[in-house]
Amino acid sequence: MRSLLNFNERAAAQGGSVSTISSKSVVKLNQHIGLFGCVCIIIGMIVGSGIFVSPVGITRYVGSVGMSLTMWGAVGVFSMLCALCYAELGACMPESGGEYIYVKHAWGDLIAFLSMWVNLILINPIAVAASSQIFAVYTLKPLYPYCEPPQKVVIIVACLAVALIVSINMYSVTMVTKLQYLITACKVLSLVGVIVIGLVNIGQGQTENFQKSFQDTDYSLGSMCLAFYSGFWAFGGWNYLNYVTGEVIQPKRNLPLGIMISIIIVTVTYILANIAYFSALTPREILQSSTVVVSFLDQTVAPLSYVVPALISLSVFGGMNGAVLSVSRLFYVAAKHHHLPGIIAMISVKSMTPVPSLLTMFVLITSMQFVGDIFSLIEMVGFSMSALLVLVFAGQVKLKWTAPALLRPIKVPLVVPAFLCLVCLVILCITIYQKPTECFLAVIVITGGVPAYLIGCRWKKPKSIQNKLDCITKYLQILLLASAQDEDYLIDNDPLTETSSIN
């Protein structure tokens, strides 16, 4: 990008010195996330409202308590394998951006752009917008105890929640991470409370549901696949730490450790929480319940059921906060690689946060609030995410063959990403079979990224157009007090080329 105002120029443009704008001498995103922060981000992303509201997908398809718990464990192991592959990729390519970076190294610029494009247009805006509406519904429940809140009110509260989260992320990364610590602690303690109540029930002899626990199991291949599919998405979120790899302290150590610790904690907690639910509720009662944790507490400690809406709202808010923190770095990195407008690669010189990227997210998420039934678009997210995982794991297999000298602090056997690629391909096919219309629309949106790439990235723009774009960038820099990261705006440190001399 041409003619960007640097840090000193912007200070002069504001009529002051650099020190009047920021006390920091270097404009960059600092490494501030330690091992505990890594664990909190992943747990905060995985543990959302689902485990409290409707952890029924697996039970619906397999039909028995024993097979349901077994499937939760199997999905946890599978998620661990996925996360270990991401840990290998993140440790050998310690740059923020997640799938975008890995796909770029494996498959080149166009496919990397499309992986970013689908996050920009579909995955992130739809997922966060849907979460914000769930947050709004449960926040408004005390005001509308006997009916659903009006949709307009839900949208207003949802937009305010997104605005609050984006504002916090713009103001201070430290505040964001501390908020994530607090919310994650509340989630885990709430689940521990559910587990303790369940264990007390079992200790008091309420074990009827665990006798002949595999009776009525549906062992058909279709049911098993659908149960696994449902459980797989219940573990969604383990990949978000890789979006902020560049801000992790000692990423080659803390990234894999954080991933492994988090997945183990979540898997054990999910299994124990489901055991607790089954200690008080039959599979039929769980399937018929609109909010499982409320039904559970009504059978055990009824007065506590009144705090459930606040608990669910808090859980959803934490997931939204983690998503905004993580995905904003994806767009920031994509802009540094010239796949998005240069202003998105800028950092606020006051707060050292990617303010332009965060504002871009706010606009996209807010716009999704007005598309009608946002939840009808969720399957588009599932298809897009499955396709991304296929690309990542296939790319990991390719890199093991084409770049054997790439420094890998963690090494996963070749068979693991190959196996995961096949399973994710099956998940992709199941998604297409279940929701062909939504998947077709997702394909249209993804292919729409091709002309966007050709026009935005490949087309050499006439000087008159480029000058106007540069003027807009300068104006936005001054308006937002933003600057490119010092000395490394151009990304040339490709780990694949760095190791080429070893071959």
XYZ file of C-alpha atoms in Angstrom:
503
model
C 0.000 0.000 0.000
C 1.287 3.446 -0.871
C 1.728 6.717 1.022
C 0.623 5.568 4.457
C 1.060 8.018 7.293
C 3.557 6.619 9.751
C 3.454 7.083 13.499
C 5.374 10.342 13.583
C 3.506 11.854 10.637
C 0.185 11.236 12.297
C 1.356 12.835 15.511
C 2.290 15.924 13.515
C -1.045 15.845 11.715
C -2.734 16.042 15.117
C -0.631 19.047 16.066
C 1.392 17.294 18.722
C 4.264 14.956 19.359
C 4.287 11.211 19.469
C 4.260 11.274 23.249
C 0.973 13.191 23.297
C -0.701 10.375 21.404
C 0.851 7.355 23.074
C 3.479 6.671 25.661
C 4.557 3.561 23.782
C 7.519 3.849 21.410
C 6.587 0.913 19.197
C 3.276 0.396 17.431
C 2.467 -3.302 17.577
C 0.168 -5.925 19.038
C 2.000 -7.058 22.151
C 2.424 -10.608 23.391
C 0.251 -10.620 26.488
C -1.595 -13.974 26.536
C -0.008 -16.535 28.840
C -0.885 -20.195 29.352
C -3.818 -19.410 31.642
C -5.129 -16.936 29.082
C -4.867 -19.558 26.334
C -6.903 -22.004 28.398
C -9.535 -19.386 29.226
C -9.934 -18.317 25.591
C -10.501 -21.868 24.342
C -12.797 -22.951 27.187
C -14.671 -19.669 26.881
C -15.216 -20.297 23.173
C -16.238 -23.964 23.420
C -18.498 -23.773 26.470
C -21.422 -21.675 25.309
C -25.127 -21.911 25.983
C -25.532 -25.366 24.417
C -24.428 -27.446 27.402
C -26.967 -25.581 29.566
C -29.851 -25.308 27.096
C -29.953 -28.306 24.763
C -27.112 -30.871 24.984
C -29.483 -33.324 23.297
C -28.143 -33.831 19.778
C -26.184 -36.977 20.581
C -28.929 -38.475 22.769
C -31.545 -37.836 20.097
C -29.695 -39.986 17.569
C -28.220 -42.822 19.686
C -31.161 -43.198 22.067
C -29.398 -44.477 25.199
C -27.523 -43.068 28.174
C -24.461 -45.292 27.799
C -23.914 -44.687 24.100
C -24.563 -40.964 24.578
C -21.759 -40.688 27.143
C -19.494 -42.866 24.999
C -20.097 -40.625 21.998
C -19.285 -37.501 24.048
C -15.942 -39.080 24.902
C -15.280 -40.078 21.284
C -16.022 -36.575 20.029
C -13.733 -35.164 22.715
C -10.878 -37.401 21.534
C -11.533 -36.388 17.927
C -11.509 -32.707 18.891
C -8.224 -33.280 20.716
C -6.686 -34.711 17.534
C -7.952 -31.717 15.540
C -6.550 -29.330 18.124
C -3.176 -31.122 18.151
C -2.913 -30.661 14.384
C -3.665 -26.967 14.844
C -1.055 -26.868 17.614
C 1.559 -28.225 15.193
C 0.604 -25.657 12.568
C 0.503 -22.807 15.080
C 3.875 -23.727 16.587
C 5.673 -23.940 13.233
C 3.915 -20.833 11.853
C 3.617 -18.638 14.968
C 1.649 -15.839 13.346
C -1.908 -14.758 14.096
C -4.531 -15.614 11.510
C -5.354 -19.279 12.060
C -6.656 -21.150 9.005
C -5.906 -18.196 6.744
C -2.148 -18.499 7.354
C -2.070 -22.295 7.092
C -4.120 -22.367 3.889
C -1.951 -19.600 2.421
C 1.237 -21.583 2.952
C -0.301 -24.803 1.648
C -2.545 -23.704 -1.220
C -1.549 -20.171 -2.182
C -3.070 -16.715 -2.245
C -6.444 -17.313 -3.914
C -7.542 -20.167 -1.649
C -6.262 -18.250 1.389
C -8.278 -15.222 0.318
C -11.412 -17.370 -0.010
C -10.835 -18.841 3.456
C -10.655 -15.309 4.838
C -13.609 -14.205 2.682
C -15.912 -16.892 4.083
C -14.976 -15.800 7.611
C -15.560 -12.166 6.701
C -18.926 -12.619 4.990
C -20.434 -15.756 6.555
C -18.885 -17.530 9.522
C -18.073 -14.719 11.922
C -20.959 -12.277 11.259
C -23.627 -14.993 11.318
C -22.237 -16.823 14.362
C -21.777 -13.694 16.486
C -25.087 -12.158 15.359
C -26.940 -15.364 16.275
C -25.146 -15.498 19.636
C -26.004 -11.869 20.340
C -29.699 -12.590 19.756
C -29.551 -15.588 22.110
C -27.899 -13.285 24.659
C -30.670 -10.732 24.172
C -33.484 -13.285 24.560
C -32.141 -14.622 27.863
C -31.261 -11.155 29.140
C -34.851 -10.043 28.482
C -36.470 -13.140 30.044
C -37.069 -11.462 33.434
C -38.997 -8.702 31.618
C -40.977 -11.160 29.480
C -41.466 -14.186 31.775
C -44.537 -15.590 30.003
C -43.844 -14.821 26.355
C -41.080 -14.270 23.850
C -39.669 -10.709 23.760
C -40.495 -8.631 20.639
C -38.013 -9.180 17.822
C -37.260 -5.462 17.519
C -36.314 -5.305 21.195
C -34.157 -8.414 20.792
C -32.289 -6.835 17.874
C -31.715 -3.582 19.782
C -30.306 -5.415 22.823
C -28.217 -7.658 20.555
C -26.703 -4.652 18.767
C -25.952 -2.970 22.096
C -24.214 -6.136 23.321
C -22.053 -6.296 20.193
C -21.247 -2.582 20.524
C -20.198 -3.091 24.155
C -17.931 -6.028 23.311
C -16.314 -4.232 20.376
C -15.797 -1.107 22.514
C -14.058 -3.109 25.240
C -11.849 -4.785 22.636
C -10.968 -1.394 21.167
C -10.162 0.103 24.552
C -7.848 -2.475 26.109
C -6.672 -5.988 25.331
C -5.825 -6.449 29.005
C -9.407 -5.645 29.973
C -10.701 -8.086 27.354
C -8.551 -10.951 28.603
C -9.429 -10.278 32.252
C -13.115 -10.238 31.321
C -12.635 -13.553 29.537
C -10.938 -15.001 32.638
C -13.888 -13.941 34.798
C -16.586 -15.258 32.464
C -14.774 -18.555 31.907
C -14.416 -19.017 35.661
C -18.167 -18.429 36.085
C -18.968 -20.978 33.350
C -16.703 -23.645 34.799
C -17.912 -23.073 38.365
C -21.527 -23.298 37.175
C -20.848 -26.619 35.472
C -18.972 -27.830 38.553
C -22.078 -26.958 40.574
C -24.261 -29.006 38.213
C -21.786 -31.905 38.428
C -21.686 -31.812 42.245
C -25.495 -31.864 42.426
C -25.534 -34.812 40.028
C -22.923 -36.730 42.006
C -24.931 -36.145 45.190
C -27.987 -37.579 43.414
C -26.008 -40.647 42.380
C -24.621 -41.002 45.903
C -28.205 -40.986 47.184
C -29.027 -43.920 44.937
C -30.619 -42.199 41.931
C -29.009 -44.494 39.373
C -32.046 -45.834 37.515
C -31.007 -44.244 34.211
C -27.576 -45.892 34.374
C -28.923 -49.432 34.720
C -28.963 -51.193 31.350
C -27.529 -47.938 30.029
C -27.024 -49.222 26.480
C -30.570 -50.497 26.114
C -32.480 -49.053 23.119
C -29.256 -47.877 21.455
C -29.590 -47.177 17.740
C -26.436 -48.720 16.254
C -27.222 -47.831 12.641
C -24.424 -46.117 10.739
C -26.616 -43.134 9.884
C -27.567 -42.496 13.509
C -23.972 -42.825 14.681
C -22.767 -40.376 12.027
C -25.470 -37.839 12.891
C -24.728 -38.179 16.615
C -21.022 -37.628 15.991
C -21.861 -34.676 13.726
C -23.962 -33.092 16.460
C -21.276 -33.610 19.095
C -18.542 -32.263 16.844
C -20.207 -28.858 16.655
C -20.765 -28.878 20.422
C -16.950 -28.739 20.711
C -16.643 -25.898 18.198
C -14.248 -23.134 19.228
C -11.012 -25.039 19.859
C -9.453 -23.342 16.790
C -9.901 -19.738 17.935
C -6.644 -19.504 19.882
C -4.728 -19.892 16.607
C -6.168 -16.585 15.421
C -4.183 -14.773 18.140
C -0.966 -16.827 18.017
C 1.112 -13.684 17.480
C -0.054 -12.322 20.857
C 0.649 -15.509 22.824
C 3.697 -15.467 25.108
C 6.067 -18.282 24.074
C 3.601 -19.615 21.480
C 5.635 -22.728 20.699
C 5.089 -23.831 24.307
C 1.857 -22.200 25.446
C -0.215 -22.753 22.288
C -0.083 -26.583 22.309
C -0.223 -26.781 26.106
C -3.217 -24.449 26.244
C -5.020 -26.437 23.556
C -4.438 -29.825 25.201
C -5.346 -28.653 28.713
C -8.502 -26.943 27.453
C -9.811 -29.880 25.423
C -9.205 -32.297 28.309
C -11.039 -29.998 30.744
C -13.975 -29.482 28.363
C -14.297 -33.190 27.495
C -14.267 -34.312 31.139
C -16.650 -31.505 32.125
C -19.110 -32.284 29.308
C -19.192 -35.996 30.180
C -19.663 -35.312 33.906
C -22.344 -32.673 33.209
C -24.291 -35.156 31.092
C -23.929 -37.795 33.816
C -25.369 -35.221 36.227
C -28.314 -34.518 33.919
C -29.036 -38.242 33.546
C -28.995 -38.639 37.330
C -32.216 -36.620 37.525
C -33.746 -36.793 34.026
C -34.536 -39.628 31.656
C -33.425 -39.385 28.005
C -37.055 -38.660 27.051
C -37.291 -35.803 29.572
C -34.028 -34.331 28.296
C -35.232 -34.463 24.692
C -38.535 -32.788 25.609
C -36.971 -30.043 27.735
C -36.650 -26.530 26.299
C -33.827 -25.726 28.757
C -32.202 -28.846 30.190
C -30.441 -27.189 33.113
C -33.750 -25.650 34.279
C -35.453 -29.056 34.172
C -32.483 -30.529 36.042
C -32.581 -27.892 38.771
C -36.382 -28.149 39.060
C -35.861 -31.819 39.953
C -32.985 -31.147 42.356
C -32.543 -27.583 43.692
C -35.546 -25.689 42.323
C -34.721 -22.191 43.702
C -31.497 -22.108 41.664
C -33.405 -22.341 38.370
C -34.112 -18.608 38.546
C -30.437 -17.773 37.950
C -30.275 -19.810 34.731
C -31.148 -16.958 32.301
C -28.311 -14.859 33.739
C -25.946 -17.833 33.532
C -26.805 -18.504 29.889
C -26.493 -14.815 28.989
C -23.069 -14.702 30.630
C -21.929 -17.818 28.772
C -23.017 -16.436 25.416
C -21.435 -13.049 26.162
C -18.115 -14.760 26.885
C -18.241 -16.633 23.591
C -18.953 -13.425 21.700
C -16.100 -11.659 23.470
C -13.675 -14.432 22.553
C -14.849 -14.452 18.937
C -14.412 -10.702 18.523
C -10.969 -10.800 20.161
C -9.787 -13.676 17.969
C -11.346 -13.066 14.561
C -10.417 -9.375 14.520
C -6.796 -10.592 14.318
C -7.644 -12.708 11.282
C -8.837 -9.669 9.337
C -5.901 -7.616 10.624
C -3.422 -10.233 9.363
C -5.243 -10.609 6.031
C -4.925 -6.860 5.494
C -1.196 -7.054 6.280
C -0.975 -9.601 3.474
C -2.834 -7.144 1.192
C -6.010 -9.234 1.038
C -8.127 -6.521 2.678
C -7.916 -2.709 2.576
C -4.737 -1.440 4.201
C -6.567 0.550 6.873
C -7.691 -2.749 8.455
C -4.008 -3.573 9.069
C -3.665 -0.500 11.288
C -3.346 -0.402 15.076
C -4.576 2.337 17.380
C -1.554 4.194 18.725
C -3.443 4.918 21.941
C -4.713 1.480 22.898
C -2.493 -0.746 20.716
C -5.572 -2.613 19.490
C -6.683 -3.271 15.869
C -9.458 -0.674 15.964
C -10.190 -0.613 12.183
C -10.549 -4.393 12.115
C -12.847 -4.311 15.143
C -15.013 -1.603 13.574
C -15.235 -3.677 10.395
C -16.468 -6.603 12.471
C -19.039 -4.410 14.197
C -20.495 -3.246 10.874
C -20.691 -6.789 9.476
C -22.191 -8.331 12.625
C -24.737 -5.542 13.027
C -25.821 -5.820 9.401
C -26.578 -9.517 9.958
C -29.124 -8.588 12.626
C -31.482 -7.401 9.894
C -31.434 -10.354 7.479
C -34.598 -11.878 8.938
C -34.237 -15.265 10.602
C -30.515 -15.327 11.341
C -30.732 -18.890 12.687
C -31.787 -20.195 9.272
C -28.282 -19.278 8.060
C -26.420 -21.326 10.676
C -26.089 -24.333 8.350
C -24.175 -22.090 5.927
C -21.674 -21.600 8.737
C -21.442 -25.368 9.317
C -20.761 -26.046 5.644
C -18.158 -23.286 5.403
C -16.358 -24.385 8.562
C -16.278 -28.022 7.409
C -14.816 -26.974 4.057
C -12.157 -24.910 5.850
C -11.149 -27.855 8.026
C -10.819 -30.101 4.966
C -8.518 -27.506 3.377
C -6.427 -27.117 6.540
C -5.892 -30.828 7.197
C -5.282 -31.603 3.514
C -2.805 -28.712 3.456
C -1.069 -30.078 6.540
C -0.618 -33.430 4.797
C 0.750 -31.621 1.744
C 3.226 -29.565 3.798
C 4.557 -32.697 5.492
C 5.511 -33.954 2.028
C 6.579 -30.718 0.340
C 8.228 -28.960 3.318
C 9.777 -31.700 5.491
C 12.466 -29.283 6.737
C 9.893 -26.891 8.215
C 10.723 -26.510 11.912
C 7.968 -28.277 13.847
C 8.288 -27.982 17.650
C 5.351 -30.405 17.820
C 5.095 -33.247 15.326
C 1.827 -35.030 14.643
C 2.030 -38.298 12.653
C 1.008 -37.932 9.006
C -1.860 -40.369 9.461
C -3.612 -38.039 11.935
C -4.319 -35.055 9.623
C -5.080 -37.511 6.797
C -7.685 -39.255 8.973
C -9.136 -35.936 10.164
C -9.379 -34.703 6.579
C -11.464 -37.756 5.648
C -13.748 -37.386 8.683
C -14.280 -33.672 8.001
C -15.072 -34.563 4.398
C -17.776 -36.924 5.694
C -19.082 -34.147 7.970
C -19.162 -31.855 4.933
C -21.187 -34.430 2.987
C -23.629 -34.863 5.895
C -24.110 -31.096 6.001
C -24.835 -31.011 2.263
C -27.270 -33.931 2.614
C -29.125 -32.307 5.519
C -29.275 -28.730 4.221
C -28.618 -28.672 0.445
C -30.178 -25.235 -0.128
C -28.126 -23.503 2.568
C -24.962 -25.233 1.362
C -25.629 -24.151 -2.219
C -26.051 -20.554 -1.051
C -22.785 -20.838 0.886
C -21.007 -22.030 -2.269
C -22.365 -19.004 -4.153
C -21.061 -16.648 -1.451
C -17.655 -18.358 -1.405
C -17.260 -18.261 -5.196
C -18.237 -14.601 -5.042
C -14.867 -14.108 -3.405
C -13.085 -14.911 -6.680
C -14.041 -11.659 -8.475
C -13.441 -9.795 -5.201
C -9.904 -11.232 -5.144
C -9.249 -10.420 -8.799
C -10.488 -6.836 -8.461
C -9.164 -6.074 -4.998
C -5.855 -7.950 -5.007
C -4.726 -8.806 -8.529
C -5.940 -5.821 -10.553
C -3.284 -3.147 -10.855
C -5.352 -0.055 -10.336
C -4.812 3.140 -12.365
C -2.803 5.768 -10.549
C -5.794 8.094 -10.222
C -7.839 5.428 -8.427
C -4.902 4.368 -6.254
C -4.248 7.963 -5.185
C -7.874 8.369 -4.120
C -7.727 5.146 -2.142
C -4.538 6.317 -0.442
C -6.181 9.616 0.468
C -9.100 7.760 2.034
C -6.654 5.580 3.965
C -4.762 8.620 5.259
C -7.988 10.306 6.346
C -9.158 7.202 8.193
C -5.748 6.852 9.843
C -5.982 10.383 11.195
C -9.609 9.904 12.231
C -8.893 6.652 14.080
C -5.376 7.542 15.290
C -4.125 4.351 13.675
C -0.781 3.307 12.278
C 0.708 0.288 10.557
C 2.714 -1.987 12.827
C 6.280 -0.714 12.975
C 8.780 -2.107 10.463
C 6.866 -5.216 9.445
C 3.876 -4.056 7.447
C 5.139 -6.146 4.529
C 5.116 -9.828 5.430
C 8.096 -11.601 3.927
C 9.056 -13.939 6.781
C 7.553 -17.078 5.311
C 8.645 -20.029 7.484
C 8.674 -22.222 4.398
C 11.277 -20.080 2.651
C 13.275 -19.615 5.842
C 13.982 -23.336 6.000
C 14.663 -23.819 2.320
C 18.410 -23.679 2.871
C 18.223 -26.872 4.919
C 17.051 -28.894 1.947
